[in-house]
PDB file of C-alpha atoms in Angstrom:
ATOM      1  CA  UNK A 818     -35.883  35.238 -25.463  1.00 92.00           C
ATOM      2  CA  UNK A 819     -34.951  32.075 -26.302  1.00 95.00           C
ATOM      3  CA  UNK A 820     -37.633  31.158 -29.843  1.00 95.00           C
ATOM      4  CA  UNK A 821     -38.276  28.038 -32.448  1.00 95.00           C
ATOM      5  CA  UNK A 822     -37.942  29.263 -36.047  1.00 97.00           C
ATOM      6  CA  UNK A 823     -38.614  27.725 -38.838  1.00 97.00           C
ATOM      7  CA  UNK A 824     -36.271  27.783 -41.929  1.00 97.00           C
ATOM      8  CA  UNK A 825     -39.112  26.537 -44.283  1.00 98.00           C
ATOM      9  CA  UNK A 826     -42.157  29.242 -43.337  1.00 98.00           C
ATOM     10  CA  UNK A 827     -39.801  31.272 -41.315  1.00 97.00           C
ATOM     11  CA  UNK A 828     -42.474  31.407 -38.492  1.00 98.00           C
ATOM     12  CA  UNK A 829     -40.873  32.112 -35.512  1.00 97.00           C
ATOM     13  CA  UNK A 830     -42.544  31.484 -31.788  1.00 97.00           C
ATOM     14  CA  UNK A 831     -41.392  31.842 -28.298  1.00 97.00           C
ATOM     15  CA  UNK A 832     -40.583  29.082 -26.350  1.00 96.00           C
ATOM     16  CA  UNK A 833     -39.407  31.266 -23.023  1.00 96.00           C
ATOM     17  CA  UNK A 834     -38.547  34.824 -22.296  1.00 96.00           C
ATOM     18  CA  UNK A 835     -34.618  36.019 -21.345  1.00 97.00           C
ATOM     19  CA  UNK A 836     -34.106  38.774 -19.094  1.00 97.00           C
ATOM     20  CA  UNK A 837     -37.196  40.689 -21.247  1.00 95.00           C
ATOM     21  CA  UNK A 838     -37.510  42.999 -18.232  1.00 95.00           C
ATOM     22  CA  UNK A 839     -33.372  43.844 -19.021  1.00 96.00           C
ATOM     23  CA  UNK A 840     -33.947  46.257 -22.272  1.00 96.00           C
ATOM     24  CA  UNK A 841     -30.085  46.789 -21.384  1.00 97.00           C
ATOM     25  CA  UNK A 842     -28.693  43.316 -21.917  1.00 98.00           C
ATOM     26  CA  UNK A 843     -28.854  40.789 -25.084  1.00 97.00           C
ATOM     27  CA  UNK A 844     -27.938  37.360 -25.844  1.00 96.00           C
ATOM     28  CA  UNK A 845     -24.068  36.563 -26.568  1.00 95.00           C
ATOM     29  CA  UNK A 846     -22.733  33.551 -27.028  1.00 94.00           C
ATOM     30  CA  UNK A 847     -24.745  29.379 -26.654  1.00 95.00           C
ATOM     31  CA  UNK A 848     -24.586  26.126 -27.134  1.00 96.00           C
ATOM     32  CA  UNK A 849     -26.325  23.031 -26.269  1.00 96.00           C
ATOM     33  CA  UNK A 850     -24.979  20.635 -23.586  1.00 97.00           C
ATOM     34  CA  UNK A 851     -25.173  16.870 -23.856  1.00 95.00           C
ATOM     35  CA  UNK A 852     -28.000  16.076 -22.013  1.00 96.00           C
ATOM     36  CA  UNK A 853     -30.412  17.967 -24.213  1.00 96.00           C
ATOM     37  CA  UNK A 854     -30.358  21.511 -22.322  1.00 97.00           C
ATOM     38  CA  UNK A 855     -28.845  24.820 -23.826  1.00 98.00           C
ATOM     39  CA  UNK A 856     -26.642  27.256 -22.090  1.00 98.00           C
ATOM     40  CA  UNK A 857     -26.591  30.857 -22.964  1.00 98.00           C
ATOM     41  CA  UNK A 858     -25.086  33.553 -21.721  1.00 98.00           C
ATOM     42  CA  UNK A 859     -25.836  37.335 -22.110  1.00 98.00           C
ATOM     43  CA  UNK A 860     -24.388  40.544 -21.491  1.00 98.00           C
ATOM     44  CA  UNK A 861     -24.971  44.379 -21.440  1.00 97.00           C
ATOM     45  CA  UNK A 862     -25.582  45.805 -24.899  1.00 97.00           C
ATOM     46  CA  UNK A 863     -22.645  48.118 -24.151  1.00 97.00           C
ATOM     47  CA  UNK A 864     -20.955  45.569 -22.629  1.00 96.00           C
ATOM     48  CA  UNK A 865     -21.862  47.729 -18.861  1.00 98.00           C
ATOM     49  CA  UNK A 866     -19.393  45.392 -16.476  1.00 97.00           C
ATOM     50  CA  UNK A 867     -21.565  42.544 -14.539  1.00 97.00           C
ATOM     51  CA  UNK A 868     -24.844  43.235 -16.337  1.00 98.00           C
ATOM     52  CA  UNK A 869     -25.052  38.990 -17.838  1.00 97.00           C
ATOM     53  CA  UNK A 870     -25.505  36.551 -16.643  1.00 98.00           C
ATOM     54  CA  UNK A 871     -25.166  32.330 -18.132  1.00 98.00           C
ATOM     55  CA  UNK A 872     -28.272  30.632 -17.603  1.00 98.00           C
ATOM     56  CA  UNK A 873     -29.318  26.843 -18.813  1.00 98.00           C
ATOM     57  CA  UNK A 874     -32.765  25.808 -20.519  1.00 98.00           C
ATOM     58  CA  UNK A 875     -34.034  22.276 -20.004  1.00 98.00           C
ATOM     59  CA  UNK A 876     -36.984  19.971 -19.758  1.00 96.00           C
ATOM     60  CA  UNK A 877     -39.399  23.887 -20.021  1.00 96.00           C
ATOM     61  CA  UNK A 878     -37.165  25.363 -17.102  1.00 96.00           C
ATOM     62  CA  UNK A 879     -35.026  28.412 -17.701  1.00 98.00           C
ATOM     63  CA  UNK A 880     -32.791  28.789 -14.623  1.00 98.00           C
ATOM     64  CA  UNK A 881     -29.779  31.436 -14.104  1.00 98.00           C
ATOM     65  CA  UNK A 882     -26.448  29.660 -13.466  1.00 98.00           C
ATOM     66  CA  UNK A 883     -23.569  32.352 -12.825  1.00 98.00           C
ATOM     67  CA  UNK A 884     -24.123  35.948 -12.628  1.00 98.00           C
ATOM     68  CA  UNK A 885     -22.621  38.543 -12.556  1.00 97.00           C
ATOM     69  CA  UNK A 886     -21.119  38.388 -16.014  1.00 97.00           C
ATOM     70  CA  UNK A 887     -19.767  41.349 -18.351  1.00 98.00           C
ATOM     71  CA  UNK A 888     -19.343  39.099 -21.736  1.00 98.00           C
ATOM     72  CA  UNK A 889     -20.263  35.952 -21.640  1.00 98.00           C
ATOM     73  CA  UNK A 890     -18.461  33.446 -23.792  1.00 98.00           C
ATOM     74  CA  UNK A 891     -16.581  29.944 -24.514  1.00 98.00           C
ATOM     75  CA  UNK A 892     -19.535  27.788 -23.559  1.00 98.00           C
ATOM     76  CA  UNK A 893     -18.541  24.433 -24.383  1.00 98.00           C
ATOM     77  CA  UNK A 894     -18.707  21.199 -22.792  1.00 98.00           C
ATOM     78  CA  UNK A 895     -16.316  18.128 -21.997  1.00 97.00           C
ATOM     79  CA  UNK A 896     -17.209  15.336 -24.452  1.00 95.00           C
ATOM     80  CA  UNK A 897     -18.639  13.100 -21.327  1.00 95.00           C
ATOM     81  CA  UNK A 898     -21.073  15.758 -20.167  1.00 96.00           C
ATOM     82  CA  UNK A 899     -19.476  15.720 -16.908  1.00 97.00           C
ATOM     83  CA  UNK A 900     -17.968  19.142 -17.250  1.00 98.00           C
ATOM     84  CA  UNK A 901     -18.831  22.546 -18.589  1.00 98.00           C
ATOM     85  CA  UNK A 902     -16.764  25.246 -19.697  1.00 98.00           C
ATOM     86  CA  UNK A 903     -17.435  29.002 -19.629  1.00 98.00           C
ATOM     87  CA  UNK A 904     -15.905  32.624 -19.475  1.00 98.00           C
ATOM     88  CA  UNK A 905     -16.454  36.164 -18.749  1.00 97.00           C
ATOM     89  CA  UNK A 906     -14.180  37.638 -21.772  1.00 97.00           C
ATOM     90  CA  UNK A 907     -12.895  40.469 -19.166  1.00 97.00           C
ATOM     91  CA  UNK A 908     -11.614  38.094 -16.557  1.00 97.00           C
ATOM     92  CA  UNK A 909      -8.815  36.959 -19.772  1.00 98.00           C
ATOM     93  CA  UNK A 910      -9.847  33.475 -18.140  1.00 98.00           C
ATOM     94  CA  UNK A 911     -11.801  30.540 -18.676  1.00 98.00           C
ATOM     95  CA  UNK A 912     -13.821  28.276 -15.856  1.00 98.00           C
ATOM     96  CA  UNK A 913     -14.493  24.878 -15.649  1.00 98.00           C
ATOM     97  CA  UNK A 914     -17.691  23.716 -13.415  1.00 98.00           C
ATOM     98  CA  UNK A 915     -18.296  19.841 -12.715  1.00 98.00           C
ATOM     99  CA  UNK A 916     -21.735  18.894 -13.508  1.00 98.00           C
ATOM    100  CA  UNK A 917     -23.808  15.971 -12.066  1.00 98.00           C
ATOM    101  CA  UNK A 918     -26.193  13.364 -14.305  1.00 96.00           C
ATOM    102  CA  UNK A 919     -28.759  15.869 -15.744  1.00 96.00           C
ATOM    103  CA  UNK A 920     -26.310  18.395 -17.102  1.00 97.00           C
ATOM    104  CA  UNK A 921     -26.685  20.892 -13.479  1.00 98.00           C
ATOM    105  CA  UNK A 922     -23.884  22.818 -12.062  1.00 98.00           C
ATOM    106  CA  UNK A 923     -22.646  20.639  -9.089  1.00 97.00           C
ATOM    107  CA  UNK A 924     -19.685  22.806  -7.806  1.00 95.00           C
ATOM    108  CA  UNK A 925     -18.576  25.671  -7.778  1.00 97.00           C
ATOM    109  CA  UNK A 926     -16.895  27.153 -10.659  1.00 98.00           C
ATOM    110  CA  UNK A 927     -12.553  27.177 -10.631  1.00 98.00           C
ATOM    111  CA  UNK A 928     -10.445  28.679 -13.467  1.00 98.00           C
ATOM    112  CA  UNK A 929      -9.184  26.195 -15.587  1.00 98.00           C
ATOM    113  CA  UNK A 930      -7.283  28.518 -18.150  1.00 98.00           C
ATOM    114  CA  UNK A 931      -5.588  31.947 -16.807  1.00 98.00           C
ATOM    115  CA  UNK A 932      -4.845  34.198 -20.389  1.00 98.00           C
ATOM    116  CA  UNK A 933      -4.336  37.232 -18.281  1.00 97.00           C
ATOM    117  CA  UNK A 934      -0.368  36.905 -18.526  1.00 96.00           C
ATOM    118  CA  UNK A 935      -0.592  36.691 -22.473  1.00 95.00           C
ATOM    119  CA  UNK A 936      -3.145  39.451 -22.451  1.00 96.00           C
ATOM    120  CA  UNK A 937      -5.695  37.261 -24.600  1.00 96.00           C
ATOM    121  CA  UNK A 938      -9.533  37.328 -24.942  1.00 97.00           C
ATOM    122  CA  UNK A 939     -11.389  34.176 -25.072  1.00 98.00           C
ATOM    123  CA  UNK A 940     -14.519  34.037 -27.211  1.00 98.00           C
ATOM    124  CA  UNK A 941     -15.806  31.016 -28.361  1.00 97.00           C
ATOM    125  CA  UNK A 942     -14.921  27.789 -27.900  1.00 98.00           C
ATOM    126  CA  UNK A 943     -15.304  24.056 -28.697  1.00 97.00           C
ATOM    127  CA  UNK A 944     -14.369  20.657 -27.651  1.00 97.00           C
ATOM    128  CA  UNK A 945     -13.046  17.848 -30.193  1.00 95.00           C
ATOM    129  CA  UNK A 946     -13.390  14.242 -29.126  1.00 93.00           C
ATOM    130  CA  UNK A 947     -10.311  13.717 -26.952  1.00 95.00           C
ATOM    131  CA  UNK A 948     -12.131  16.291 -25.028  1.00 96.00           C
ATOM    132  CA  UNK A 949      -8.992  19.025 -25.995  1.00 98.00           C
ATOM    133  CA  UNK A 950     -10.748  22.738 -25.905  1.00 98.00           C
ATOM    134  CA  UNK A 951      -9.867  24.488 -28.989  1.00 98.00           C
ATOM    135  CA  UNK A 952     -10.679  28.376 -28.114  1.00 98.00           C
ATOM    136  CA  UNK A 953     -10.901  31.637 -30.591  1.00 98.00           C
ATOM    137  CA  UNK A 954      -8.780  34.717 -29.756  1.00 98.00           C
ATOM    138  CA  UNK A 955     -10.534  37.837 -29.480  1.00 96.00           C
ATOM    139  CA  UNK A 956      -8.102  40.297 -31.214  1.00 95.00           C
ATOM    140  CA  UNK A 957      -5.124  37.792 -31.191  1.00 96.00           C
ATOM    141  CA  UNK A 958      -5.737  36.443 -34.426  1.00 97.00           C
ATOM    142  CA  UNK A 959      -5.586  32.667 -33.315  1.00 97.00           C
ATOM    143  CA  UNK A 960      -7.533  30.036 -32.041  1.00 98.00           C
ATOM    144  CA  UNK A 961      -5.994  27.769 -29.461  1.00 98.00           C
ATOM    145  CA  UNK A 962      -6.062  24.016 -28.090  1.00 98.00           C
ATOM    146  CA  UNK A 963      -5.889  23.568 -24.836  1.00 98.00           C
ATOM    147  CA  UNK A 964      -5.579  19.977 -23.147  1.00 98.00           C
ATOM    148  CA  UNK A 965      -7.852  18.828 -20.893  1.00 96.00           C
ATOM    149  CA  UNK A 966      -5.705  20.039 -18.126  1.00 97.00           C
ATOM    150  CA  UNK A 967      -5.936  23.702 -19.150  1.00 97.00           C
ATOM    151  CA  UNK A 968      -2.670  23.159 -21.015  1.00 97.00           C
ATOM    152  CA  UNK A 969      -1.505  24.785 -24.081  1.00 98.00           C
ATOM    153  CA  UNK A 970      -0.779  22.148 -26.971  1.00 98.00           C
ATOM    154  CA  UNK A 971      -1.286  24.043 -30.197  1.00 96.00           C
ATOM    155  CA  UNK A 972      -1.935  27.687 -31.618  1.00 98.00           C
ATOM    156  CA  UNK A 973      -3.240  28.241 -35.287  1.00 97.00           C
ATOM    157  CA  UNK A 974      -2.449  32.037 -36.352  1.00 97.00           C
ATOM    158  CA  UNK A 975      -5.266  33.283 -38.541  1.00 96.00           C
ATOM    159  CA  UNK A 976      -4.821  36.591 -41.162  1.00 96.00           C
ATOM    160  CA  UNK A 977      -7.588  38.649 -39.344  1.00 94.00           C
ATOM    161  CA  UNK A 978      -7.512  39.449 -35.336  1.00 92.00           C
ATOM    162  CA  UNK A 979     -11.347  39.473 -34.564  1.00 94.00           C
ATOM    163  CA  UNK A 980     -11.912  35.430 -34.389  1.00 94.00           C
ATOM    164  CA  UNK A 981     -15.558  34.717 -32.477  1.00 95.00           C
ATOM    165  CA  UNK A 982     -15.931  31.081 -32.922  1.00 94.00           C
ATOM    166  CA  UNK A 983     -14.470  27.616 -34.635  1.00 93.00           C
ATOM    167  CA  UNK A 984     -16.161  24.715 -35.596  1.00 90.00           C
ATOM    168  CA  UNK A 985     -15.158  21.445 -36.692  1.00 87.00           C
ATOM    169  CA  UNK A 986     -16.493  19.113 -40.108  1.00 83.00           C
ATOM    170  CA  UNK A 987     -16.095  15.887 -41.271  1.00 77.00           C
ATOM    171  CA  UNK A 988     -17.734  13.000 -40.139  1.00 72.00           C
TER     172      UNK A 988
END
């Protein structure tokens, strides 16, 4: 489920349940869009092929976006909120989906970076400000940047090969 926990008392509470009638799935992989909602995706605990699922919380509503899904990952959004990014690790490819004023799917999903030829697993991923997607490697010890038309532009090799997720800092 998806639950509000406090880092001072460490009291934790439910705010809504996820797939609690799924003992075979978990949560993997979140983020919050623009407009004030929060995607998350899940995925069998074995990773069982199509048992996830992406869903989006917002405004008390928890509604179920894409399915099937074997490992959900990459959620990430275009710095306008217009666009939201997503993948299913296994598919070695990463989808775009336009979305209207509230943050809601408004099309359907396309594939807006194909990494089956390179034999690469996205995992998480991130947008800067120019709106460039910058996306860790599963077991390709990188994280790349992509343009904002799908385009390769940069690769940073890292000294370990399981990479899950990047952030950025600064101000």
């Amino acid at each position: 489920g998806l639950d509000r926990f406090d880092l001072i008392t460490g009291a934790r509470s439910r705010i809504i349940a996820l797939e609690a009638d799924q003992p075979e799935t978990r949560s993997n992989d979140g983020r919050a869009d623009p407009m004030g909602g929060f995607w998350i995706g899940t995925m069998g605990v074995s990773a069982q092929p199509g048992a996830g699922a992406i869903y989006r919380y917002y405004r008390g509503e928890l509604r179920r976006l894409f399915a099937p899904i074997t490992i959900s990952n990459a959620i990430c959004f275009a710095p306008d909120g217009r666009t939201a990014y997503f993948a299913d690790t296994t598919e070695q490819a990463i989808r775009r989906v336009a979305l209207d004023a509230e943050g809601w799917p408004e099309a359907e999903p396309m594939i807006h970076i194909d990494l089956s030829a390179e034999d690469v697993n996205p995992d998480g991923a991130v947008t800067d400000a120019e709106g460039r997607m910058w996306n860790a490697q599963w077991g390709a010890s990188r994280v790349a940047c992509y343009g904002t038309d799908g385009g390769l532009v940069h690769v940073v090799d890292l000294p370990t090969a399981q990479i899950a997720c990047q952030a950025f800092g600064g101000p």
